[in-house]
């Protein structure tokens, strides 16, 4: 174990030996992480084995998904134990059994919806139907499936449990209910939908029907969020020096680093950590996925290759998966 991070009752130690990755395997981009009701950890990555499963002690259990994905992005485990996997570049969300058997596909793989986009999110003209770059998935208390559709769209879609689209909301922009890359979402027990509006530096909160309620702004490029069993909101944030867009504000010595923040459901900050020493234990380069297990331990995945590793911004041996053990 390494030094303690966090504060108050939210203190943790990194377990640097947790993951027992099979010999010869790698995951230069860990896009998303999910934990099921048995505390099995599903690591959705852009390597040769897209879904790698461990027990909570880091013992390798299984892997599947070879040949199924163009660009792994978001994974979520439904109440029935099935795994919903969002494929950003295939414009689809696929549902699998826990052992990798395909059950259902939302969207038409390879066919993006019409949003008028020419290049990146800055050129989106209007919100469109599912999907054009889906990013994340979560589940409402009544069984609805929510999907953020965020790279070349600017919407959130709500599906019934049978896969029927119920409604959508959102448009490109900076106003209330508008998005500049809705990159992730999480649904609270009362049905409120929290959306990481990444390039607007905020989390927006909506009713289950998509009505704007509030927003939190003490954030820098929130990349993923999850609501833990304790009801608190765990968020990973990107520094300005990672995965930059033409519109990203310049990185300065005063800009926050990539980091992990813990909030209560009213938006009060409870703990936060991360330094510019990106490859040091408990710090981050490109944190992209976060999950919390039943004991309060945190798992963070990083998309280091896509975030800048391919350009030499971070060494290839920098961590892409960390476990924080709650004290």
mmCIF file of C-alpha atoms in Angstrom:
data_model
loop_
_atom_site.group_PDB
_atom_site.id
_atom_site.type_symbol
_atom_site.label_atom_id
_atom_site.label_comp_id
_atom_site.label_asym_id
_atom_site.label_seq_id
_atom_site.Cartn_x
_atom_site.Cartn_y
_atom_site.Cartn_z
ATOM 1 C CA UNK A 1 0.000 0.000 0.000
ATOM 2 C CA UNK A 2 1.080 3.593 -0.618
ATOM 3 C CA UNK A 3 0.535 6.861 1.231
ATOM 4 C CA UNK A 4 -2.924 7.941 2.319
ATOM 5 C CA UNK A 5 -4.913 10.311 0.083
ATOM 6 C CA UNK A 6 -8.230 12.051 0.541
ATOM 7 C CA UNK A 7 -9.557 13.642 3.685
ATOM 8 C CA UNK A 8 -11.922 13.081 6.594
ATOM 9 C CA UNK A 9 -13.887 9.865 6.281
ATOM 10 C CA UNK A 10 -12.904 9.692 2.604
ATOM 11 C CA UNK A 11 -9.323 8.502 2.985
ATOM 12 C CA UNK A 12 -7.771 5.821 0.799
ATOM 13 C CA UNK A 13 -4.588 4.003 -0.055
ATOM 14 C CA UNK A 14 -3.592 2.856 -3.537
ATOM 15 C CA UNK A 15 -3.023 -0.872 -3.912
ATOM 16 C CA UNK A 16 -0.367 -0.954 -6.674
ATOM 17 C CA UNK A 17 -0.338 -4.754 -6.905
ATOM 18 C CA UNK A 18 -4.100 -5.238 -7.100
ATOM 19 C CA UNK A 19 -4.553 -6.076 -10.788
ATOM 20 C CA UNK A 20 -3.352 -9.561 -11.776
ATOM 21 C CA UNK A 21 -3.330 -9.002 -15.536
ATOM 22 C CA UNK A 22 -2.457 -12.145 -17.522
ATOM 23 C CA UNK A 23 1.086 -12.243 -18.856
ATOM 24 C CA UNK A 24 1.495 -10.466 -22.180
ATOM 25 C CA UNK A 25 -1.806 -8.572 -21.931
ATOM 26 C CA UNK A 26 -2.116 -4.791 -21.795
ATOM 27 C CA UNK A 27 -4.706 -2.016 -21.814
ATOM 28 C CA UNK A 28 -3.187 1.323 -22.897
ATOM 29 C CA UNK A 29 -6.690 2.846 -22.686
ATOM 30 C CA UNK A 30 -9.108 1.815 -19.923
ATOM 31 C CA UNK A 31 -12.249 3.563 -21.071
ATOM 32 C CA UNK A 32 -14.698 2.546 -18.361
ATOM 33 C CA UNK A 33 -15.159 0.346 -15.290
ATOM 34 C CA UNK A 34 -18.239 -1.238 -13.741
ATOM 35 C CA UNK A 35 -18.771 -3.343 -10.605
ATOM 36 C CA UNK A 36 -21.584 -5.890 -10.290
ATOM 37 C CA UNK A 37 -23.473 -7.050 -7.199
ATOM 38 C CA UNK A 38 -20.792 -9.685 -6.530
ATOM 39 C CA UNK A 39 -18.063 -7.006 -6.563
ATOM 40 C CA UNK A 40 -16.671 -8.367 -9.804
ATOM 41 C CA UNK A 41 -14.830 -5.585 -11.625
ATOM 42 C CA UNK A 42 -15.472 -5.234 -15.374
ATOM 43 C CA UNK A 43 -12.634 -3.343 -17.095
ATOM 44 C CA UNK A 44 -13.779 -2.028 -20.502
ATOM 45 C CA UNK A 45 -10.680 -1.211 -22.512
ATOM 46 C CA UNK A 46 -9.313 -0.671 -26.014
ATOM 47 C CA UNK A 47 -6.857 -3.558 -25.987
ATOM 48 C CA UNK A 48 -7.105 -7.004 -27.542
ATOM 49 C CA UNK A 49 -9.402 -8.205 -24.743
ATOM 50 C CA UNK A 50 -12.039 -5.460 -24.435
ATOM 51 C CA UNK A 51 -13.830 -6.719 -21.307
ATOM 52 C CA UNK A 52 -11.555 -8.064 -18.569
ATOM 53 C CA UNK A 53 -13.178 -9.262 -15.345
ATOM 54 C CA UNK A 54 -11.551 -9.527 -11.913
ATOM 55 C CA UNK A 55 -12.795 -10.365 -8.446
ATOM 56 C CA UNK A 56 -12.436 -7.644 -5.830
ATOM 57 C CA UNK A 57 -8.992 -8.984 -4.882
ATOM 58 C CA UNK A 58 -7.719 -8.470 -8.434
ATOM 59 C CA UNK A 59 -7.753 -12.151 -9.424
ATOM 60 C CA UNK A 60 -8.387 -12.576 -13.151
ATOM 61 C CA UNK A 61 -11.711 -14.319 -13.834
ATOM 62 C CA UNK A 62 -12.622 -13.958 -17.505
ATOM 63 C CA UNK A 63 -12.339 -11.847 -20.650
ATOM 64 C CA UNK A 64 -14.539 -11.404 -23.700
ATOM 65 C CA UNK A 65 -15.541 -8.997 -26.449
ATOM 66 C CA UNK A 66 -12.812 -9.696 -28.997
ATOM 67 C CA UNK A 67 -13.925 -8.294 -32.358
ATOM 68 C CA UNK A 68 -17.105 -6.723 -30.938
ATOM 69 C CA UNK A 69 -16.080 -3.072 -30.591
ATOM 70 C CA UNK A 70 -14.669 -0.253 -32.693
ATOM 71 C CA UNK A 71 -14.000 2.072 -29.756
ATOM 72 C CA UNK A 72 -14.858 0.992 -26.224
ATOM 73 C CA UNK A 73 -16.276 3.881 -24.208
ATOM 74 C CA UNK A 74 -18.832 3.216 -21.447
ATOM 75 C CA UNK A 75 -19.890 0.103 -19.548
ATOM 76 C CA UNK A 76 -22.636 -0.375 -16.950
ATOM 77 C CA UNK A 77 -24.059 -3.428 -15.210
ATOM 78 C CA UNK A 78 -27.855 -3.513 -15.197
ATOM 79 C CA UNK A 79 -29.881 -4.671 -12.198
ATOM 80 C CA UNK A 80 -30.386 -8.029 -13.958
ATOM 81 C CA UNK A 81 -26.625 -8.499 -14.217
ATOM 82 C CA UNK A 82 -26.289 -7.899 -17.942
ATOM 83 C CA UNK A 83 -23.540 -5.606 -19.233
ATOM 84 C CA UNK A 84 -24.361 -2.607 -21.435
ATOM 85 C CA UNK A 85 -21.337 -1.546 -23.491
ATOM 86 C CA UNK A 86 -21.220 1.707 -25.453
ATOM 87 C CA UNK A 87 -19.195 1.755 -28.673
ATOM 88 C CA UNK A 88 -18.445 5.374 -29.537
ATOM 89 C CA UNK A 89 -17.295 4.926 -33.123
ATOM 90 C CA UNK A 90 -19.840 2.230 -34.019
ATOM 91 C CA UNK A 91 -22.680 4.474 -32.723
ATOM 92 C CA UNK A 92 -24.268 1.618 -30.790
ATOM 93 C CA UNK A 93 -24.854 0.243 -27.308
ATOM 94 C CA UNK A 94 -24.693 -3.552 -26.956
ATOM 95 C CA UNK A 95 -26.085 -5.641 -24.101
ATOM 96 C CA UNK A 96 -24.328 -8.864 -23.110
ATOM 97 C CA UNK A 97 -24.680 -11.625 -20.569
ATOM 98 C CA UNK A 98 -21.982 -11.458 -17.871
ATOM 99 C CA UNK A 99 -19.998 -14.072 -19.794
ATOM 100 C CA UNK A 100 -20.139 -12.161 -23.077
ATOM 101 C CA UNK A 101 -23.092 -13.481 -25.067
ATOM 102 C CA UNK A 102 -24.705 -10.714 -27.140
ATOM 103 C CA UNK A 103 -28.380 -10.167 -26.287
ATOM 104 C CA UNK A 104 -29.429 -6.833 -27.772
ATOM 105 C CA UNK A 105 -28.195 -3.863 -29.774
ATOM 106 C CA UNK A 106 -29.448 -0.299 -29.355
ATOM 107 C CA UNK A 107 -28.846 1.898 -32.379
ATOM 108 C CA UNK A 108 -27.731 0.842 -35.858
ATOM 109 C CA UNK A 109 -24.036 -0.106 -35.788
ATOM 110 C CA UNK A 110 -21.997 1.958 -38.209
ATOM 111 C CA UNK A 111 -24.794 4.440 -38.914
ATOM 112 C CA UNK A 112 -24.509 7.764 -37.047
ATOM 113 C CA UNK A 113 -27.581 9.904 -36.516
ATOM 114 C CA UNK A 114 -27.858 13.263 -38.271
ATOM 115 C CA UNK A 115 -26.728 16.117 -36.038
ATOM 116 C CA UNK A 116 -25.230 18.262 -38.790
ATOM 117 C CA UNK A 117 -21.759 17.679 -37.382
ATOM 118 C CA UNK A 118 -18.838 18.299 -39.732
ATOM 119 C CA UNK A 119 -15.858 17.569 -37.506
ATOM 120 C CA UNK A 120 -16.053 17.713 -33.707
ATOM 121 C CA UNK A 121 -18.600 18.839 -31.119
ATOM 122 C CA UNK A 122 -18.041 22.484 -32.044
ATOM 123 C CA UNK A 123 -19.772 21.887 -35.396
ATOM 124 C CA UNK A 124 -22.896 20.077 -34.149
ATOM 125 C CA UNK A 125 -25.924 21.943 -35.488
ATOM 126 C CA UNK A 126 -28.709 20.196 -33.582
ATOM 127 C CA UNK A 127 -29.325 17.320 -31.220
ATOM 128 C CA UNK A 128 -30.210 14.120 -33.021
ATOM 129 C CA UNK A 129 -31.682 10.692 -32.317
ATOM 130 C CA UNK A 130 -29.596 7.736 -31.073
ATOM 131 C CA UNK A 131 -26.628 7.587 -31.658
ATOM 132 C CA UNK A 132 -23.689 9.674 -32.806
ATOM 133 C CA UNK A 133 -20.825 8.878 -30.465
ATOM 134 C CA UNK A 134 -22.522 7.387 -27.351
ATOM 135 C CA UNK A 135 -20.482 7.778 -24.202
ATOM 136 C CA UNK A 136 -22.096 6.246 -21.090
ATOM 137 C CA UNK A 137 -25.036 4.281 -19.680
ATOM 138 C CA UNK A 138 -26.895 4.079 -16.363
ATOM 139 C CA UNK A 139 -30.245 2.845 -15.058
ATOM 140 C CA UNK A 140 -33.207 4.552 -13.424
ATOM 141 C CA UNK A 141 -34.943 3.161 -10.334
ATOM 142 C CA UNK A 142 -37.953 2.071 -12.440
ATOM 143 C CA UNK A 143 -35.843 0.200 -15.013
ATOM 144 C CA UNK A 144 -35.297 2.890 -17.630
ATOM 145 C CA UNK A 145 -31.945 2.951 -19.434
ATOM 146 C CA UNK A 146 -30.260 6.356 -19.856
ATOM 147 C CA UNK A 147 -27.531 6.884 -22.450
ATOM 148 C CA UNK A 148 -25.398 9.995 -22.912
ATOM 149 C CA UNK A 149 -24.754 10.594 -26.601
ATOM 150 C CA UNK A 150 -21.908 12.966 -26.567
ATOM 151 C CA UNK A 151 -19.105 13.182 -29.056
ATOM 152 C CA UNK A 152 -20.950 14.140 -32.240
ATOM 153 C CA UNK A 153 -24.336 14.601 -30.609
ATOM 154 C CA UNK A 154 -25.452 16.629 -27.581
ATOM 155 C CA UNK A 155 -28.266 14.613 -26.054
ATOM 156 C CA UNK A 156 -29.339 12.172 -23.388
ATOM 157 C CA UNK A 157 -31.691 9.367 -24.421
ATOM 158 C CA UNK A 158 -34.056 7.413 -22.183
ATOM 159 C CA UNK A 159 -35.017 3.876 -23.210
ATOM 160 C CA UNK A 160 -37.546 1.554 -21.642
ATOM 161 C CA UNK A 161 -36.149 -1.730 -20.346
ATOM 162 C CA UNK A 162 -37.372 -3.426 -23.535
ATOM 163 C CA UNK A 163 -35.150 -1.184 -25.668
ATOM 164 C CA UNK A 164 -37.876 1.207 -26.870
ATOM 165 C CA UNK A 165 -36.775 4.837 -27.034
ATOM 166 C CA UNK A 166 -39.000 6.858 -24.698
ATOM 167 C CA UNK A 167 -37.618 10.392 -25.066
ATOM 168 C CA UNK A 168 -34.446 12.450 -25.488
ATOM 169 C CA UNK A 169 -33.264 15.892 -24.428
ATOM 170 C CA UNK A 170 -30.396 18.302 -25.047
ATOM 171 C CA UNK A 171 -28.914 20.578 -27.686
ATOM 172 C CA UNK A 172 -25.376 21.877 -28.338
ATOM 173 C CA UNK A 173 -24.439 24.953 -26.324
ATOM 174 C CA UNK A 174 -23.634 26.362 -22.910
ATOM 175 C CA UNK A 175 -27.095 27.152 -21.545
ATOM 176 C CA UNK A 176 -29.239 25.178 -19.144
ATOM 177 C CA UNK A 177 -29.975 21.769 -20.608
ATOM 178 C CA UNK A 178 -27.407 22.271 -23.372
ATOM 179 C CA UNK A 179 -24.216 20.221 -23.689
ATOM 180 C CA UNK A 180 -20.658 20.376 -24.959
ATOM 181 C CA UNK A 181 -19.782 16.686 -24.829
ATOM 182 C CA UNK A 182 -22.127 14.980 -22.361
ATOM 183 C CA UNK A 183 -19.412 12.488 -21.524
ATOM 184 C CA UNK A 184 -20.980 10.453 -18.719
ATOM 185 C CA UNK A 185 -24.045 10.171 -16.526
ATOM 186 C CA UNK A 186 -25.263 8.632 -13.289
ATOM 187 C CA UNK A 187 -28.786 8.173 -11.953
ATOM 188 C CA UNK A 188 -29.517 8.725 -8.264
ATOM 189 C CA UNK A 189 -31.868 6.558 -6.214
ATOM 190 C CA UNK A 190 -34.553 9.255 -6.451
ATOM 191 C CA UNK A 191 -34.309 9.236 -10.259
ATOM 192 C CA UNK A 192 -32.344 12.459 -10.738
ATOM 193 C CA UNK A 193 -29.969 12.232 -13.690
ATOM 194 C CA UNK A 194 -26.483 13.734 -13.259
ATOM 195 C CA UNK A 195 -24.722 14.461 -16.543
ATOM 196 C CA UNK A 196 -20.996 15.236 -16.856
ATOM 197 C CA UNK A 197 -21.090 18.133 -19.341
ATOM 198 C CA UNK A 198 -17.362 17.889 -19.853
ATOM 199 C CA UNK A 199 -16.295 20.786 -22.038
ATOM 200 C CA UNK A 200 -18.662 23.113 -20.132
ATOM 201 C CA UNK A 201 -16.834 22.269 -16.877
ATOM 202 C CA UNK A 202 -19.972 21.258 -15.009
ATOM 203 C CA UNK A 203 -22.344 18.525 -13.934
ATOM 204 C CA UNK A 204 -25.956 19.237 -14.806
ATOM 205 C CA UNK A 205 -28.781 17.659 -12.804
ATOM 206 C CA UNK A 206 -32.132 16.753 -14.369
ATOM 207 C CA UNK A 207 -35.400 15.195 -13.316
ATOM 208 C CA UNK A 208 -36.073 11.645 -14.559
ATOM 209 C CA UNK A 209 -37.975 13.276 -17.450
ATOM 210 C CA UNK A 210 -35.041 15.485 -18.449
ATOM 211 C CA UNK A 211 -36.157 18.741 -16.834
ATOM 212 C CA UNK A 212 -33.199 20.913 -15.797
ATOM 213 C CA UNK A 213 -32.902 21.260 -12.004
ATOM 214 C CA UNK A 214 -29.440 22.459 -11.063
ATOM 215 C CA UNK A 215 -25.732 22.349 -11.913
ATOM 216 C CA UNK A 216 -22.408 22.040 -10.126
ATOM 217 C CA UNK A 217 -19.503 24.117 -11.399
ATOM 218 C CA UNK A 218 -16.613 23.399 -9.003
ATOM 219 C CA UNK A 219 -15.211 21.063 -11.651
ATOM 220 C CA UNK A 220 -12.740 20.966 -14.515
ATOM 221 C CA UNK A 221 -13.742 18.783 -17.468
ATOM 222 C CA UNK A 222 -15.630 16.042 -15.555
ATOM 223 C CA UNK A 223 -14.939 12.864 -17.505
ATOM 224 C CA UNK A 224 -16.883 10.207 -15.596
ATOM 225 C CA UNK A 225 -18.978 9.934 -12.469
ATOM 226 C CA UNK A 226 -20.673 7.272 -10.411
ATOM 227 C CA UNK A 227 -22.905 7.227 -7.347
ATOM 228 C CA UNK A 228 -21.514 4.865 -4.739
ATOM 229 C CA UNK A 229 -23.483 2.592 -2.398
ATOM 230 C CA UNK A 230 -23.096 5.348 0.217
ATOM 231 C CA UNK A 231 -25.047 7.775 -1.985
ATOM 232 C CA UNK A 232 -22.063 10.016 -2.665
ATOM 233 C CA UNK A 233 -20.931 11.119 -6.108
ATOM 234 C CA UNK A 234 -17.442 10.153 -7.272
ATOM 235 C CA UNK A 235 -16.054 12.136 -10.218
ATOM 236 C CA UNK A 236 -12.861 12.005 -12.254
ATOM 237 C CA UNK A 237 -11.793 15.241 -13.952
ATOM 238 C CA UNK A 238 -9.397 15.907 -16.826
ATOM 239 C CA UNK A 239 -6.666 18.491 -16.591
ATOM 240 C CA UNK A 240 -6.396 21.098 -19.336
ATOM 241 C CA UNK A 241 -3.267 19.376 -20.651
ATOM 242 C CA UNK A 242 -5.065 16.158 -21.657
ATOM 243 C CA UNK A 243 -7.046 15.375 -24.809
ATOM 244 C CA UNK A 244 -7.312 19.016 -25.819
ATOM 245 C CA UNK A 245 -9.867 20.412 -28.287
ATOM 246 C CA UNK A 246 -9.414 23.685 -30.202
ATOM 247 C CA UNK A 247 -11.784 25.335 -27.713
ATOM 248 C CA UNK A 248 -10.122 23.965 -24.549
ATOM 249 C CA UNK A 249 -8.886 26.870 -22.384
ATOM 250 C CA UNK A 250 -5.086 27.016 -22.124
ATOM 251 C CA UNK A 251 -3.335 25.096 -19.405
ATOM 252 C CA UNK A 252 -1.627 27.405 -16.921
ATOM 253 C CA UNK A 253 0.353 26.754 -13.728
ATOM 254 C CA UNK A 254 -2.842 27.525 -11.814
ATOM 255 C CA UNK A 255 -5.040 25.118 -13.797
ATOM 256 C CA UNK A 256 -6.195 22.109 -11.773
ATOM 257 C CA UNK A 257 -4.508 18.793 -12.559
ATOM 258 C CA UNK A 258 -6.398 15.671 -13.502
ATOM 259 C CA UNK A 259 -8.005 14.592 -10.243
ATOM 260 C CA UNK A 260 -10.661 12.652 -8.347
ATOM 261 C CA UNK A 261 -13.392 14.467 -6.409
ATOM 262 C CA UNK A 262 -16.085 13.252 -4.017
ATOM 263 C CA UNK A 263 -19.344 15.187 -3.547
ATOM 264 C CA UNK A 264 -22.559 14.655 -1.663
ATOM 265 C CA UNK A 265 -25.789 14.680 -3.653
ATOM 266 C CA UNK A 266 -26.259 18.380 -2.971
ATOM 267 C CA UNK A 267 -22.956 19.204 -4.654
ATOM 268 C CA UNK A 268 -20.836 19.823 -1.558
ATOM 269 C CA UNK A 269 -17.194 18.839 -2.054
ATOM 270 C CA UNK A 270 -16.070 16.225 0.493
ATOM 271 C CA UNK A 271 -12.627 15.158 -0.743
ATOM 272 C CA UNK A 272 -10.324 15.687 -3.710
ATOM 273 C CA UNK A 273 -6.876 14.507 -4.792
ATOM 274 C CA UNK A 274 -4.482 14.354 -7.743
ATOM 275 C CA UNK A 275 -1.261 16.179 -8.653
ATOM 276 C CA UNK A 276 0.604 17.116 -11.808
ATOM 277 C CA UNK A 277 2.959 14.197 -11.181
ATOM 278 C CA UNK A 278 0.564 12.236 -13.386
ATOM 279 C CA UNK A 279 2.256 8.833 -13.142
ATOM 280 C CA UNK A 280 2.755 8.918 -9.369
ATOM 281 C CA UNK A 281 0.481 6.620 -7.341
ATOM 282 C CA UNK A 282 -2.874 8.311 -6.620
ATOM 283 C CA UNK A 283 -2.378 10.899 -9.367
ATOM 284 C CA UNK A 284 -3.745 10.728 -12.896
ATOM 285 C CA UNK A 285 -2.971 11.609 -16.497
ATOM 286 C CA UNK A 286 -6.233 10.869 -18.345
ATOM 287 C CA UNK A 287 -8.811 9.507 -15.869
ATOM 288 C CA UNK A 288 -11.722 8.262 -17.983
ATOM 289 C CA UNK A 289 -13.699 5.737 -15.918
ATOM 290 C CA UNK A 290 -14.623 5.297 -12.257
ATOM 291 C CA UNK A 291 -16.516 2.714 -10.202
ATOM 292 C CA UNK A 292 -17.085 2.038 -6.496
ATOM 293 C CA UNK A 293 -17.638 -1.389 -4.954
ATOM 294 C CA UNK A 294 -19.809 -2.429 -2.003
ATOM 295 C CA UNK A 295 -17.022 -1.750 0.509
ATOM 296 C CA UNK A 296 -16.386 1.770 -0.763
ATOM 297 C CA UNK A 297 -13.184 0.981 -2.644
ATOM 298 C CA UNK A 298 -12.680 3.031 -5.830
ATOM 299 C CA UNK A 299 -11.441 1.870 -9.236
ATOM 300 C CA UNK A 300 -10.164 4.410 -11.787
ATOM 301 C CA UNK A 301 -9.282 3.693 -15.405
ATOM 302 C CA UNK A 302 -7.267 6.046 -17.618
ATOM 303 C CA UNK A 303 -7.294 6.557 -21.392
ATOM 304 C CA UNK A 304 -3.625 7.475 -21.496
ATOM 305 C CA UNK A 305 -2.887 6.436 -25.072
ATOM 306 C CA UNK A 306 -5.762 8.431 -26.549
ATOM 307 C CA UNK A 307 -5.257 11.307 -24.124
ATOM 308 C CA UNK A 308 -1.695 11.974 -25.229
ATOM 309 C CA UNK A 309 0.397 8.835 -24.898
ATOM 310 C CA UNK A 310 0.315 8.309 -28.657
ATOM 311 C CA UNK A 311 2.023 11.713 -28.979
ATOM 312 C CA UNK A 312 4.604 11.014 -26.274
ATOM 313 C CA UNK A 313 2.920 13.162 -23.612
ATOM 314 C CA UNK A 314 3.036 10.358 -21.052
ATOM 315 C CA UNK A 315 5.281 7.272 -20.830
ATOM 316 C CA UNK A 316 3.787 3.928 -21.873
ATOM 317 C CA UNK A 317 4.376 2.417 -18.429
ATOM 318 C CA UNK A 318 2.203 5.022 -16.671
ATOM 319 C CA UNK A 319 -0.659 3.388 -14.776
ATOM 320 C CA UNK A 320 -4.005 3.002 -16.562
ATOM 321 C CA UNK A 321 -5.894 1.251 -13.740
ATOM 322 C CA UNK A 322 -5.714 2.066 -10.031
ATOM 323 C CA UNK A 323 -7.586 0.732 -7.007
ATOM 324 C CA UNK A 324 -8.094 2.990 -3.981
ATOM 325 C CA UNK A 325 -8.800 1.028 -0.808
ATOM 326 C CA UNK A 326 -10.984 2.928 1.628
ATOM 327 C CA UNK A 327 -9.619 3.136 5.158
#
